[in-house]
Coordinates of C-alpha atoms in Angstrom, one line a residue:
Chain X
M27 CA 7.7 9.9 -81.2
R28 CA 8.8 11.0 -84.6
L29 CA 8.0 14.6 -85.6
G30 CA 7.0 15.9 -89.0
A31 CA 5.8 19.1 -90.5
V32 CA 3.1 19.7 -93.1
L33 CA 4.6 21.9 -95.8
T34 CA 1.9 24.6 -96.3
D35 CA 3.9 26.9 -98.5
P36 CA 3.1 26.2 -102.2
L37 CA 6.8 26.5 -103.1
L38 CA 7.8 24.1 -100.4
R39 CA 10.5 26.5 -99.4
D40 CA 10.3 25.3 -95.8
V41 CA 11.6 21.8 -96.6
E42 CA 15.2 22.7 -96.1
L43 CA 14.3 24.5 -92.8
V44 CA 12.3 21.5 -91.6
Q45 CA 15.3 19.2 -92.2
R46 CA 17.8 21.6 -90.6
L47 CA 15.6 21.8 -87.5
G48 CA 15.7 18.0 -87.1
F49 CA 12.2 17.1 -88.1
D50 CA 12.0 13.5 -89.1
L51 CA 9.7 14.0 -92.1
A52 CA 8.1 16.6 -94.3
W53 CA 4.5 16.1 -95.4
I54 CA 3.6 17.2 -98.9
D55 CA 0.0 17.3 -100.1
A56 CA -2.1 19.0 -102.7
G57 CA -2.6 21.9 -100.3
G58 CA 1.1 22.6 -100.7
A59 CA 1.6 21.6 -104.3
A60 CA -0.8 20.7 -107.1
A61 CA 1.2 17.6 -108.0
P62 CA 2.7 16.4 -104.7
L63 CA 4.8 13.6 -106.1
V64 CA 6.4 16.0 -108.5
A65 CA 7.0 18.5 -105.8
A66 CA 8.5 15.8 -103.6
A67 CA 11.2 15.0 -106.1
G68 CA 12.1 18.7 -106.1
A69 CA 12.1 18.8 -102.3
A70 CA 14.3 15.7 -102.2
T71 CA 17.0 17.6 -104.1
V72 CA 16.8 20.6 -101.8
A73 CA 16.7 18.6 -98.5
P74 CA 18.8 15.4 -98.8
S75 CA 18.0 13.7 -95.5
V76 CA 14.4 14.3 -94.4
R77 CA 11.8 11.7 -95.1
L78 CA 9.0 12.7 -97.5
V79 CA 5.4 11.7 -96.9
V80 CA 3.3 12.5 -99.9
R81 CA -0.4 12.4 -99.8
V82 CA -2.5 11.7 -102.9
E83 CA -6.2 11.0 -103.4
A84 CA -7.4 7.6 -104.5
G85 CA -8.8 7.7 -108.0
A86 CA -5.7 8.3 -110.2
H87 CA -4.6 5.2 -112.1
P88 CA -2.6 3.2 -109.6
L89 CA 0.0 2.1 -112.2
T90 CA 0.8 5.8 -112.9
L91 CA 0.9 6.4 -109.1
A92 CA 3.2 3.4 -108.7
E93 CA 5.6 4.7 -111.4
E94 CA 5.7 8.2 -110.0
C95 CA 6.3 6.8 -106.5
A96 CA 9.2 4.6 -107.8
V97 CA 10.8 7.6 -109.6
A98 CA 10.3 9.9 -106.6
D99 CA 11.7 7.2 -104.2
L100 CA 14.8 6.7 -106.5
A101 CA 15.3 10.4 -106.8
S102 CA 15.2 10.8 -103.1
G103 CA 17.4 7.8 -102.4
G104 CA 14.6 5.8 -100.8
R105 CA 12.9 8.5 -98.6
L106 CA 9.4 8.3 -99.8
T107 CA 6.3 7.3 -97.9
L108 CA 3.0 7.4 -99.8
T109 CA -0.3 8.2 -98.1
V110 CA -3.4 7.5 -100.1
A111 CA -6.6 9.3 -99.0
G112 CA -10.0 8.0 -99.9
A113 CA -13.7 8.2 -99.0
D114 CA -14.7 5.0 -100.8
V115 CA -13.5 1.8 -99.2
A116 CA -13.6 -0.3 -102.4
L117 CA -11.7 2.3 -104.4
L118 CA -9.1 2.8 -101.7
E119 CA -8.6 -0.9 -101.3
E120 CA -8.2 -1.5 -105.0
T121 CA -5.8 1.4 -105.3
V122 CA -3.5 0.0 -102.5
D123 CA -3.8 -3.5 -103.8
V124 CA -2.6 -2.5 -107.3
L125 CA 0.1 -0.3 -105.7
Q126 CA 1.4 -3.1 -103.6
Q127 CA 1.6 -5.5 -106.5
A128 CA 3.1 -2.9 -108.9
L129 CA 5.8 -2.0 -106.3
A130 CA 6.6 -5.6 -105.5
A131 CA 9.0 -6.0 -108.4
R132 CA 7.4 -9.0 -110.1
P133 CA 5.1 -9.4 -113.0
F134 CA 1.4 -9.3 -112.1
S135 CA -2.1 -9.0 -113.4
H136 CA -5.1 -7.5 -111.7
D137 CA -8.8 -7.9 -112.4
G138 CA -10.9 -5.5 -110.2
V139 CA -13.9 -3.3 -110.2
H140 CA -12.1 -0.2 -111.3
W141 CA -9.1 -1.5 -113.2
R142 CA -8.2 -4.6 -115.3
I143 CA -4.5 -4.8 -115.7
P144 CA -3.4 -5.5 -118.4
A145 CA -6.6 -4.9 -120.2
G146 CA -6.1 -7.4 -123.0
L147 CA -8.0 -5.3 -125.5
P148 CA -8.9 -7.4 -128.5
E149 CA -7.6 -4.9 -130.9
H150 CA -4.1 -5.2 -129.5
S151 CA -2.1 -8.1 -130.9
D152 CA 1.2 -7.6 -129.0
V153 CA 0.0 -7.8 -125.4
E154 CA 1.2 -9.6 -122.3
A155 CA -0.7 -11.6 -119.7
R156 CA 1.2 -9.9 -116.8
I157 CA 3.0 -6.7 -116.6
R158 CA 6.0 -5.5 -114.6
V159 CA 6.1 -1.9 -113.3
T160 CA 9.6 -0.5 -113.7
P161 CA 11.9 0.8 -112.3
S162 CA 11.5 -0.5 -108.8
P163 CA 11.6 1.9 -105.9
A164 CA 14.8 2.2 -103.9
Q165 CA 13.1 0.9 -100.8
L166 CA 12.4 -2.8 -100.5
E167 CA 9.0 -2.0 -98.9
L168 CA 7.8 1.4 -99.9
P169 CA 5.6 2.5 -97.0
I170 CA 2.0 3.0 -97.9
W171 CA -0.3 4.8 -95.4
V172 CA -4.0 5.4 -95.7
C173 CA -6.2 8.2 -94.5
G174 CA -9.6 9.8 -95.1
P175 CA -13.0 8.5 -94.3
A176 CA -12.3 5.1 -95.8
G177 CA -8.9 5.0 -94.1
P178 CA -9.6 3.0 -90.9
A179 CA -11.5 0.2 -92.8
V180 CA -8.8 -0.2 -95.4
A181 CA -6.1 0.1 -92.8
R182 CA -7.6 -2.9 -91.0
S183 CA -8.4 -5.0 -94.0
R184 CA -4.9 -4.4 -95.5
M185 CA -2.8 -4.1 -92.3
L186 CA -1.6 -0.7 -93.2
P187 CA -0.9 2.4 -91.0
Y188 CA -3.9 4.7 -90.7
V189 CA -3.1 8.4 -90.5
A190 CA -5.5 10.2 -88.1
V191 CA -5.7 13.6 -89.7
D192 CA -7.2 16.2 -87.3
D193 CA -10.0 17.6 -89.4
E194 CA -11.0 14.4 -91.0
R195 CA -11.1 11.8 -88.3
A196 CA -13.8 9.3 -89.3
E197 CA -13.8 7.4 -86.1
S198 CA -11.7 7.6 -82.9
P199 CA -8.1 6.5 -83.5
A200 CA -8.2 4.7 -80.2
G201 CA -11.2 2.6 -81.3
H202 CA -9.4 1.8 -84.6
W203 CA -6.2 0.8 -82.9
D204 CA -8.0 -1.3 -80.3
A205 CA -9.8 -3.1 -83.1
T206 CA -6.6 -3.6 -85.0
A207 CA -4.8 -4.9 -82.0
A208 CA -7.7 -7.3 -81.2
T209 CA -7.3 -8.8 -84.7
L210 CA -3.5 -8.8 -85.1
G211 CA -2.3 -9.2 -81.5
A212 CA 1.5 -8.6 -81.3
A213 CA 1.8 -8.4 -85.1
C214 CA 0.2 -4.9 -84.6
L215 CA 3.5 -3.7 -83.2
R216 CA 5.0 -3.5 -86.7
I217 CA 2.5 -0.9 -87.9
R218 CA 3.3 2.8 -87.4
R219 CA 0.6 5.0 -85.9
P220 CA 0.8 8.4 -87.5
G221 CA -1.3 11.5 -86.9
V222 CA -1.6 14.9 -88.5
I223 CA -2.1 17.4 -85.6
D224 CA -3.2 21.0 -86.0
V225 CA -1.1 23.5 -84.1
V226 CA -3.2 26.4 -82.9
A227 CA -1.1 29.4 -83.6
D228 CA -1.7 33.1 -84.1
G229 CA -0.6 35.2 -87.1
D230 CA 3.0 35.5 -85.7
G231 CA 3.2 31.7 -85.3
A232 CA 3.0 32.0 -81.5
F233 CA 1.4 28.9 -79.8
D234 CA 0.7 27.6 -76.3
R235 CA 3.6 25.2 -75.7
A236 CA 2.0 23.5 -72.8
A237 CA -1.2 22.9 -74.6
L238 CA 0.5 21.4 -77.7
L239 CA 2.6 19.1 -75.5
R240 CA -0.5 18.0 -73.6
R241 CA -2.2 17.3 -76.9
L242 CA 0.7 15.2 -78.3
V243 CA 1.4 13.3 -75.1
G244 CA -2.4 12.7 -74.8
E245 CA -2.6 11.2 -78.3
R246 CA 0.4 9.0 -77.6
A247 CA -1.2 7.8 -74.4
A248 CA -4.7 7.3 -75.9
W249 CA -3.8 5.4 -79.0
G250 CA 0.0 5.1 -79.3
M251 CA 0.7 7.8 -81.8
D252 CA 4.3 7.4 -82.8
V253 CA 4.5 9.8 -85.7
A254 CA 3.1 13.3 -85.2
V255 CA 3.0 15.5 -88.3
L256 CA 2.3 19.1 -87.2
R257 CA 0.3 21.4 -89.3
L258 CA 0.5 25.1 -88.9
P259 CA -2.5 27.3 -89.9
A260 CA -2.7 27.9 -93.6
G261 CA -1.6 31.3 -94.9
L262 CA 1.1 32.1 -92.3
R263 CA 3.9 34.3 -93.5
A264 CA 7.3 32.8 -94.0
Q265 CA 8.7 34.5 -90.9
A266 CA 5.8 33.2 -88.7
R267 CA 6.2 29.7 -90.1
C268 CA 9.9 29.8 -89.4
A269 CA 9.3 31.1 -85.8
A270 CA 6.8 28.4 -85.1
L271 CA 8.8 25.5 -86.6
T272 CA 11.9 26.6 -84.8
R273 CA 10.1 26.7 -81.5
I274 CA 8.6 23.3 -82.0
A275 CA 12.1 22.0 -82.8
R276 CA 13.7 23.7 -79.8
E277 CA 11.0 23.5 -77.2
V278 CA 8.6 20.8 -78.0
R279 CA 10.7 18.0 -79.5
P280 CA 13.1 17.6 -76.6
R281 CA 10.2 17.3 -74.2
L282 CA 8.5 14.5 -76.2
I283 CA 11.3 12.0 -76.5
L284 CA 11.4 10.4 -73.1
D285 CA 8.5 9.5 -71.0
G286 CA 9.3 12.2 -68.5
L287 CA 12.2 14.6 -67.6
P288 CA 14.2 14.8 -64.4
Q289 CA 13.2 17.6 -62.1
G290 CA 14.8 20.9 -62.9
L291 CA 15.8 20.1 -66.5
E292 CA 12.9 22.1 -68.1
Q293 CA 13.7 25.1 -65.9
H294 CA 17.3 24.8 -67.0
W295 CA 16.2 24.9 -70.6
D296 CA 13.8 27.7 -70.1
A297 CA 16.2 30.0 -68.2
P298 CA 19.8 29.0 -69.2
D299 CA 21.1 32.6 -68.8
E300 CA 20.0 32.8 -65.1
L301 CA 21.6 29.5 -64.2
H302 CA 24.7 30.5 -66.1
A303 CA 24.9 33.8 -64.3
E304 CA 24.4 32.1 -61.0
W305 CA 27.1 29.6 -61.8
T306 CA 29.6 32.3 -62.7
R307 CA 28.8 34.2 -59.6
D308 CA 29.4 31.2 -57.4
R309 CA 32.8 30.8 -58.9
G310 CA 33.9 33.9 -57.1
D311 CA 36.4 36.4 -58.2
R312 CA 37.4 35.0 -61.6
Chain T
M12 CA 17.7 6.6 -116.8
R13 CA 18.2 3.1 -118.1
A14 CA 20.2 0.1 -116.8
P15 CA 20.3 -2.0 -120.0
E16 CA 21.9 -5.4 -120.4
R17 CA 25.2 -3.9 -121.5
A18 CA 25.4 -1.4 -118.7
P19 CA 24.3 -2.6 -115.2
A20 CA 23.5 0.3 -112.8
H21 CA 21.6 1.0 -109.6
H22 CA 18.7 3.2 -110.5
A23 CA 19.1 5.4 -107.4
E24 CA 22.6 6.1 -108.6
L25 CA 21.3 6.9 -112.1
Y26 CA 18.9 9.5 -110.6
A27 CA 21.7 11.0 -108.5
Q28 CA 23.9 11.2 -111.6
L29 CA 21.1 12.9 -113.4
V30 CA 21.1 15.7 -111.0
D31 CA 24.9 16.0 -111.1
D32 CA 24.9 15.9 -114.9
A33 CA 22.2 18.6 -114.9
R34 CA 24.5 20.9 -112.8
T35 CA 27.4 20.1 -115.1
A36 CA 25.3 20.8 -118.2
E37 CA 24.1 24.1 -116.8
R38 CA 27.7 25.1 -115.9
L39 CA 28.8 24.3 -119.4
G40 CA 26.1 26.6 -120.8
F41 CA 23.7 24.1 -122.3
H42 CA 20.1 25.3 -122.7
S43 CA 18.3 22.2 -121.6
L44 CA 18.3 18.6 -120.5
W45 CA 15.8 16.2 -122.0
L46 CA 14.3 13.0 -120.7
S47 CA 12.3 10.3 -122.6
E48 CA 9.5 8.0 -121.4
H49 CA 8.7 4.4 -121.7
H50 CA 7.0 1.9 -119.4
N51 CA 7.2 -1.6 -118.2
W52 CA 10.6 -2.3 -119.8
Y53 CA 13.4 -4.4 -118.2
D54 CA 15.9 -1.6 -118.1
G55 CA 13.8 0.7 -116.0
W56 CA 13.3 3.4 -118.6
C57 CA 11.9 6.4 -116.9
P58 CA 8.1 6.3 -116.8
A59 CA 7.5 9.6 -114.9
L60 CA 9.4 12.4 -116.6
L61 CA 7.9 15.3 -114.7
V62 CA 8.8 13.7 -111.3
A63 CA 12.4 13.3 -112.5
G64 CA 12.3 16.7 -114.0
A65 CA 11.4 18.3 -110.7
A66 CA 14.6 16.9 -109.2
V67 CA 16.6 18.5 -112.0
L68 CA 14.9 21.9 -111.8
A69 CA 15.4 22.0 -108.0
A70 CA 19.1 21.4 -108.5
T71 CA 19.6 24.1 -111.1
T72 CA 18.8 27.8 -111.7
T73 CA 18.8 28.4 -115.5
L74 CA 18.8 25.0 -117.1
H75 CA 15.6 24.0 -118.8
V76 CA 14.1 20.5 -118.6
G77 CA 12.5 19.0 -121.6
T78 CA 10.5 15.8 -122.2
G79 CA 11.5 14.2 -125.5
V80 CA 8.9 12.9 -125.4
L81 CA 6.2 12.5 -122.8
L82 CA 3.6 10.0 -124.1
L83 CA 0.6 12.2 -123.5
P84 CA -2.2 9.8 -124.4
L85 CA -0.9 7.5 -121.7
H86 CA -1.6 10.1 -119.0
D87 CA -4.6 11.8 -117.4
P88 CA -4.3 15.3 -118.9
E89 CA -5.5 17.0 -115.7
R90 CA -2.7 15.4 -113.8
I91 CA -0.2 16.4 -116.4
A92 CA -1.6 20.0 -116.2
R93 CA -1.2 20.0 -112.4
A94 CA 2.3 18.6 -112.7
G95 CA 3.3 21.2 -115.3
S96 CA 1.9 23.9 -113.1
T97 CA 3.8 22.6 -110.1
L98 CA 7.1 22.7 -112.1
E99 CA 6.2 26.2 -113.4
R100 CA 5.8 27.4 -109.9
L101 CA 9.0 25.7 -108.7
A102 CA 11.1 26.9 -111.7
P103 CA 9.2 29.5 -113.8
G104 CA 9.7 29.2 -117.5
R105 CA 12.1 26.3 -117.4
T106 CA 9.9 23.3 -118.5
E107 CA 9.6 22.2 -122.2
L108 CA 6.8 19.7 -122.6
G109 CA 7.5 17.6 -125.7
V110 CA 4.7 15.2 -126.3
G111 CA 4.3 12.1 -128.4
L112 CA 1.6 9.5 -129.1
G113 CA 3.4 6.3 -127.9
Y114 CA 3.1 3.2 -129.9
R115 CA 4.0 0.2 -127.8
E116 CA 0.9 -1.9 -127.4
P117 CA 1.9 -3.4 -124.0
E118 CA 2.2 0.1 -122.6
L119 CA -1.2 1.1 -123.8
D120 CA -2.8 -2.2 -122.9
A121 CA -1.5 -2.0 -119.3
L122 CA -3.6 1.1 -118.9
G123 CA -6.6 -0.2 -120.8
L124 CA -6.1 2.4 -123.6
S125 CA -6.9 1.6 -127.2
R126 CA -4.1 2.1 -129.7
R127 CA -6.7 3.4 -132.2
R128 CA -7.8 6.2 -129.8
R129 CA -4.4 7.6 -129.2
G130 CA -4.9 10.6 -131.5
A131 CA -8.2 11.5 -130.1
R132 CA -6.8 11.3 -126.6
M133 CA -3.8 13.5 -127.7
D134 CA -6.2 16.1 -129.1
R135 CA -8.3 16.2 -125.9
A136 CA -5.2 16.3 -123.7
L137 CA -3.8 19.3 -125.7
D138 CA -7.2 21.0 -125.3
V139 CA -7.0 20.5 -121.5
L140 CA -3.4 21.7 -121.3
A141 CA -4.2 24.8 -123.4
Q142 CA -7.1 25.6 -121.1
E143 CA -5.3 24.9 -117.8
W144 CA -2.2 26.7 -118.9
A145 CA -3.9 29.7 -120.5
G146 CA -2.3 31.9 -117.9
G147 CA 1.1 30.5 -118.5
G148 CA 2.6 27.1 -118.5
P149 CA 5.3 24.9 -120.1
Q150 CA 5.9 25.3 -123.8
I151 CA 4.4 22.4 -125.8
W152 CA 6.4 20.6 -128.5
I153 CA 4.7 18.0 -130.7
G154 CA 6.9 15.1 -131.4
G155 CA 7.0 12.8 -134.4
I156 CA 6.9 13.3 -138.2
A157 CA 3.6 11.6 -139.0
E158 CA 1.4 13.7 -141.2
R159 CA -1.1 14.0 -138.4
S160 CA 1.4 15.1 -135.8
L161 CA 2.7 17.8 -138.1
E162 CA -0.9 18.9 -138.8
R163 CA -1.7 18.9 -135.1
A164 CA 1.3 21.2 -134.3
A165 CA 0.5 23.4 -137.3
R166 CA -3.2 23.8 -136.4
R167 CA -2.4 24.8 -132.9
G168 CA 0.7 26.9 -133.6
L169 CA 2.7 24.6 -131.3
S170 CA 6.4 23.8 -131.6
L171 CA 7.9 20.7 -133.3
F172 CA 10.2 18.2 -131.8
L173 CA 11.6 16.0 -134.6
P174 CA 13.4 12.7 -134.4
S175 CA 17.1 12.0 -134.9
S176 CA 17.1 9.9 -138.0
M177 CA 16.1 12.5 -140.5
R178 CA 18.5 13.7 -143.3
P179 CA 18.6 17.4 -144.0
A180 CA 16.6 17.1 -147.2
Q181 CA 13.8 15.3 -145.4
L182 CA 14.0 17.7 -142.6
A183 CA 13.7 20.7 -145.0
R184 CA 10.6 19.1 -146.6
V185 CA 8.9 18.4 -143.3
L186 CA 9.5 21.9 -142.1
D187 CA 8.3 23.5 -145.3
G188 CA 5.1 21.4 -145.1
A189 CA 4.5 22.2 -141.5
R190 CA 5.0 26.0 -142.0
Q191 CA 2.7 26.0 -144.9
A192 CA 0.1 24.1 -143.0
A193 CA 0.3 26.5 -140.1
A194 CA 0.0 29.5 -142.5
G195 CA -3.1 27.8 -143.9
H196 CA -4.6 27.9 -140.4
G197 CA -3.6 31.5 -140.1
V198 CA -1.1 30.7 -137.2
E199 CA 2.6 30.7 -137.0
L200 CA 4.4 27.5 -136.2
G201 CA 6.2 27.6 -132.9
R202 CA 9.8 26.7 -132.5
V203 CA 11.5 23.7 -134.1
G204 CA 13.7 21.2 -132.1
V205 CA 15.5 18.3 -133.5
L206 CA 16.8 15.3 -131.6
K207 CA 20.3 14.2 -132.8
Q208 CA 22.2 11.2 -131.8
A209 CA 25.8 12.4 -131.4
W210 CA 29.3 11.5 -130.2
L211 CA 32.4 13.6 -130.5
T212 CA 35.3 11.5 -131.6
D213 CA 39.0 12.1 -131.7
G214 CA 38.8 11.9 -135.5
S215 CA 39.9 8.3 -135.8
A216 CA 38.0 5.9 -138.0
A217 CA 38.1 3.3 -135.2
E218 CA 36.4 5.6 -132.7
E219 CA 33.8 6.7 -135.2
R220 CA 33.0 3.0 -136.0
R221 CA 32.7 2.2 -132.4
A222 CA 30.3 5.1 -131.7
R223 CA 28.1 4.4 -134.8
S224 CA 28.0 0.7 -133.9
A225 CA 26.8 1.6 -130.4
I226 CA 24.0 3.7 -131.8
A227 CA 23.0 0.9 -134.2
Q228 CA 23.0 -1.6 -131.3
D229 CA 20.8 0.5 -129.2
I230 CA 18.2 1.0 -132.0
G231 CA 18.6 -2.7 -132.8
E232 CA 17.6 -3.6 -129.2
Y233 CA 14.4 -1.7 -128.8
G234 CA 13.5 -1.7 -132.5
G235 CA 13.9 -5.5 -132.5
A236 CA 11.9 -5.9 -129.4
W237 CA 9.2 -3.2 -130.0
W238 CA 8.8 -2.3 -133.6
R239 CA 6.5 -4.0 -136.1
L240 CA 8.5 -4.2 -139.3
G241 CA 6.8 -5.6 -142.4
G242 CA 4.0 -6.9 -140.1
Q243 CA 6.4 -8.8 -137.8
R244 CA 8.3 -8.1 -134.6
G245 CA 11.6 -6.4 -135.5
F246 CA 13.8 -9.3 -134.5
A247 CA 11.8 -11.6 -136.9
A248 CA 12.6 -9.2 -139.8
P249 CA 16.4 -8.9 -139.6
E250 CA 16.8 -7.2 -142.9
L251 CA 14.4 -4.5 -142.2
L252 CA 15.7 -4.0 -138.7
G253 CA 19.3 -3.9 -140.1
A254 CA 18.2 -1.1 -142.5
Q255 CA 16.8 0.9 -139.5
M256 CA 20.0 0.3 -137.5
R257 CA 22.1 1.5 -140.4
R258 CA 19.9 4.5 -141.0
S259 CA 20.2 5.5 -137.3
A260 CA 23.9 5.0 -137.3
S261 CA 24.5 6.9 -140.5
T262 CA 22.2 9.9 -139.6
A263 CA 23.9 10.4 -136.2
A264 CA 26.3 13.3 -135.8
V265 CA 29.4 11.4 -135.1
G266 CA 32.9 12.6 -135.8
P267 CA 35.5 15.2 -134.8
A268 CA 34.4 18.7 -133.9
E269 CA 34.5 20.1 -137.5
A270 CA 32.2 17.4 -138.7
I271 CA 29.6 17.9 -136.0
V272 CA 29.7 21.6 -136.4
E273 CA 29.1 21.3 -140.1
E274 CA 26.2 18.9 -139.5
L275 CA 24.6 21.1 -136.8
A276 CA 25.1 24.3 -138.9
A277 CA 23.2 22.6 -141.8
I278 CA 20.3 21.8 -139.4
E279 CA 20.4 25.3 -138.0
A280 CA 20.2 26.8 -141.5
L281 CA 16.8 25.2 -142.0
G282 CA 15.4 27.3 -139.2
V283 CA 15.8 24.8 -136.4
D284 CA 16.5 26.6 -133.2
L285 CA 17.0 23.8 -130.8
V286 CA 19.1 20.7 -131.3
V287 CA 19.0 18.1 -128.5
L288 CA 22.1 15.9 -128.6
Q289 CA 21.6 12.3 -127.5
L290 CA 25.1 11.2 -126.6
A291 CA 25.5 7.7 -127.8
D292 CA 27.9 5.2 -126.4
H293 CA 27.8 6.5 -122.9
D294 CA 27.6 3.3 -120.9
S295 CA 30.2 4.8 -118.6
P296 CA 29.1 8.0 -116.9
A297 CA 32.7 9.2 -117.0
A298 CA 32.9 8.9 -120.8
Y299 CA 29.5 10.7 -121.1
R300 CA 30.7 13.6 -119.1
E301 CA 34.0 13.9 -120.9
N302 CA 32.2 13.9 -124.2
L303 CA 29.7 16.5 -122.9
Q304 CA 32.6 18.7 -121.8
Q305 CA 34.4 18.3 -125.1
I306 CA 31.3 19.3 -127.0
A307 CA 30.8 22.3 -124.9
A308 CA 34.5 23.3 -125.4
D309 CA 34.9 22.4 -129.1
V310 CA 31.5 22.4 -130.8
V311 CA 29.2 24.9 -129.1
P312 CA 31.4 28.0 -129.4
Q313 CA 31.6 27.5 -133.2
L314 CA 27.9 27.5 -133.5
A315 CA 27.1 30.6 -131.6

């Protein structure tokens, strides 16, 4: 399972920490920054390896979104994933349809309910029948994920990953993925299964490790979650965020990678000093 | 941020160089780095300046980032307001928002925006930005020399960002007019910035010819493809286009250090407090950097 962290600090100061701790991705949304794609380009400079998942709301002009995505993807050397949230199925569908065409590096036109591209306004004499959005993103296929109440329906109709976000799950992720698998069969294997999971933590960033692990392993078993983006409570101080993220990296991540661990390994991790002391005692007089 | 026909490049490489160049410019003592916007063009001209600007601001500590210019009517002003606020939070006081109307019909038409309504959209957008940034935000510069642009800046007491191809006499006239207009509205005009195509040469005639020719070629390319000259596309009006190319080449600050210093000092004497140099003939990043360094060493100290 890949692990990510939601950047809750408005200045995104944690992005470097998140990368250093080995998280696979940083999630940037309007909770963290008013203009998440702009913030992502700044984060990309500070943290040169971590993947950046940016969440935007459907409704903005998809050509503008596509252009901003292309520039953010280029500025990050191809590390962008776009998540589009929406409550209205038709709006979310049209948004991702235009995005897909705009990012596909060929001229296109689009005639939809919300947008006609290009518009071909009669007062314009110098217009084109199709437009090409430039520059192209660095990635050949810029990942587009969907979430929000309209997410599952659009994910199924457009074969996209649906992000099950903890406080906005419209339907059970298991039901969604069963329906997707029923339609797609083995083709479903190429679609990532991300989730945003709330970490229950106190003001110092302390959390119940066993409970979090049960939660993550449970979601993986129930619907195949393969990307878990962990979200700390909003408003934690920097020190508490750092403590929680560090503990997730040190204690949660190693326990999630394999299906199970050999007997004794967890005890070894939890009490390295005792084992070490025992070992040196056993070596006798040296 | 372009990969034109004469200079193939990978765009990811261009954006990486942008960040490197920004660090270099900051180290050399430059005030700001400016980016310009166009859309749907074959060379990948940057369409999202504030996204690119964030990468630059995150890589630097004192350098300002300017948009010269952002085509404000093509954008949702609320989104620009949020983007500007995000930059302001990430790098307080280091964003200069130069705005222009845009004129290319394909860019407007792609978004379903009427060319005739550009001015009204600009005014509404400026109202939104003024409101959203009432507690602090990027400084706004109005680009262009059209009567209405100057009036817009004067009425609101905003700064001016003027194009490269003006001669000092014209520049003086424009500035006088704008200052008087502002006074008429009972406000003071903001700052004045001028874009200037430039290239520092070794003083040889051959080098100067090469640099001016590169500037003319560049203007010839997009002027020919985009501008309407005498009611026709630029390329269909070669004489008018040629005149524009010559004008751009002849008004550029090209020459040895003394010549550039003299030209910039004349601009400064008119009350211009920011000159944005657009280094011509920089198809090779190495040549661009070398020229930037030479300008920092030989030109800037003589102006201070």
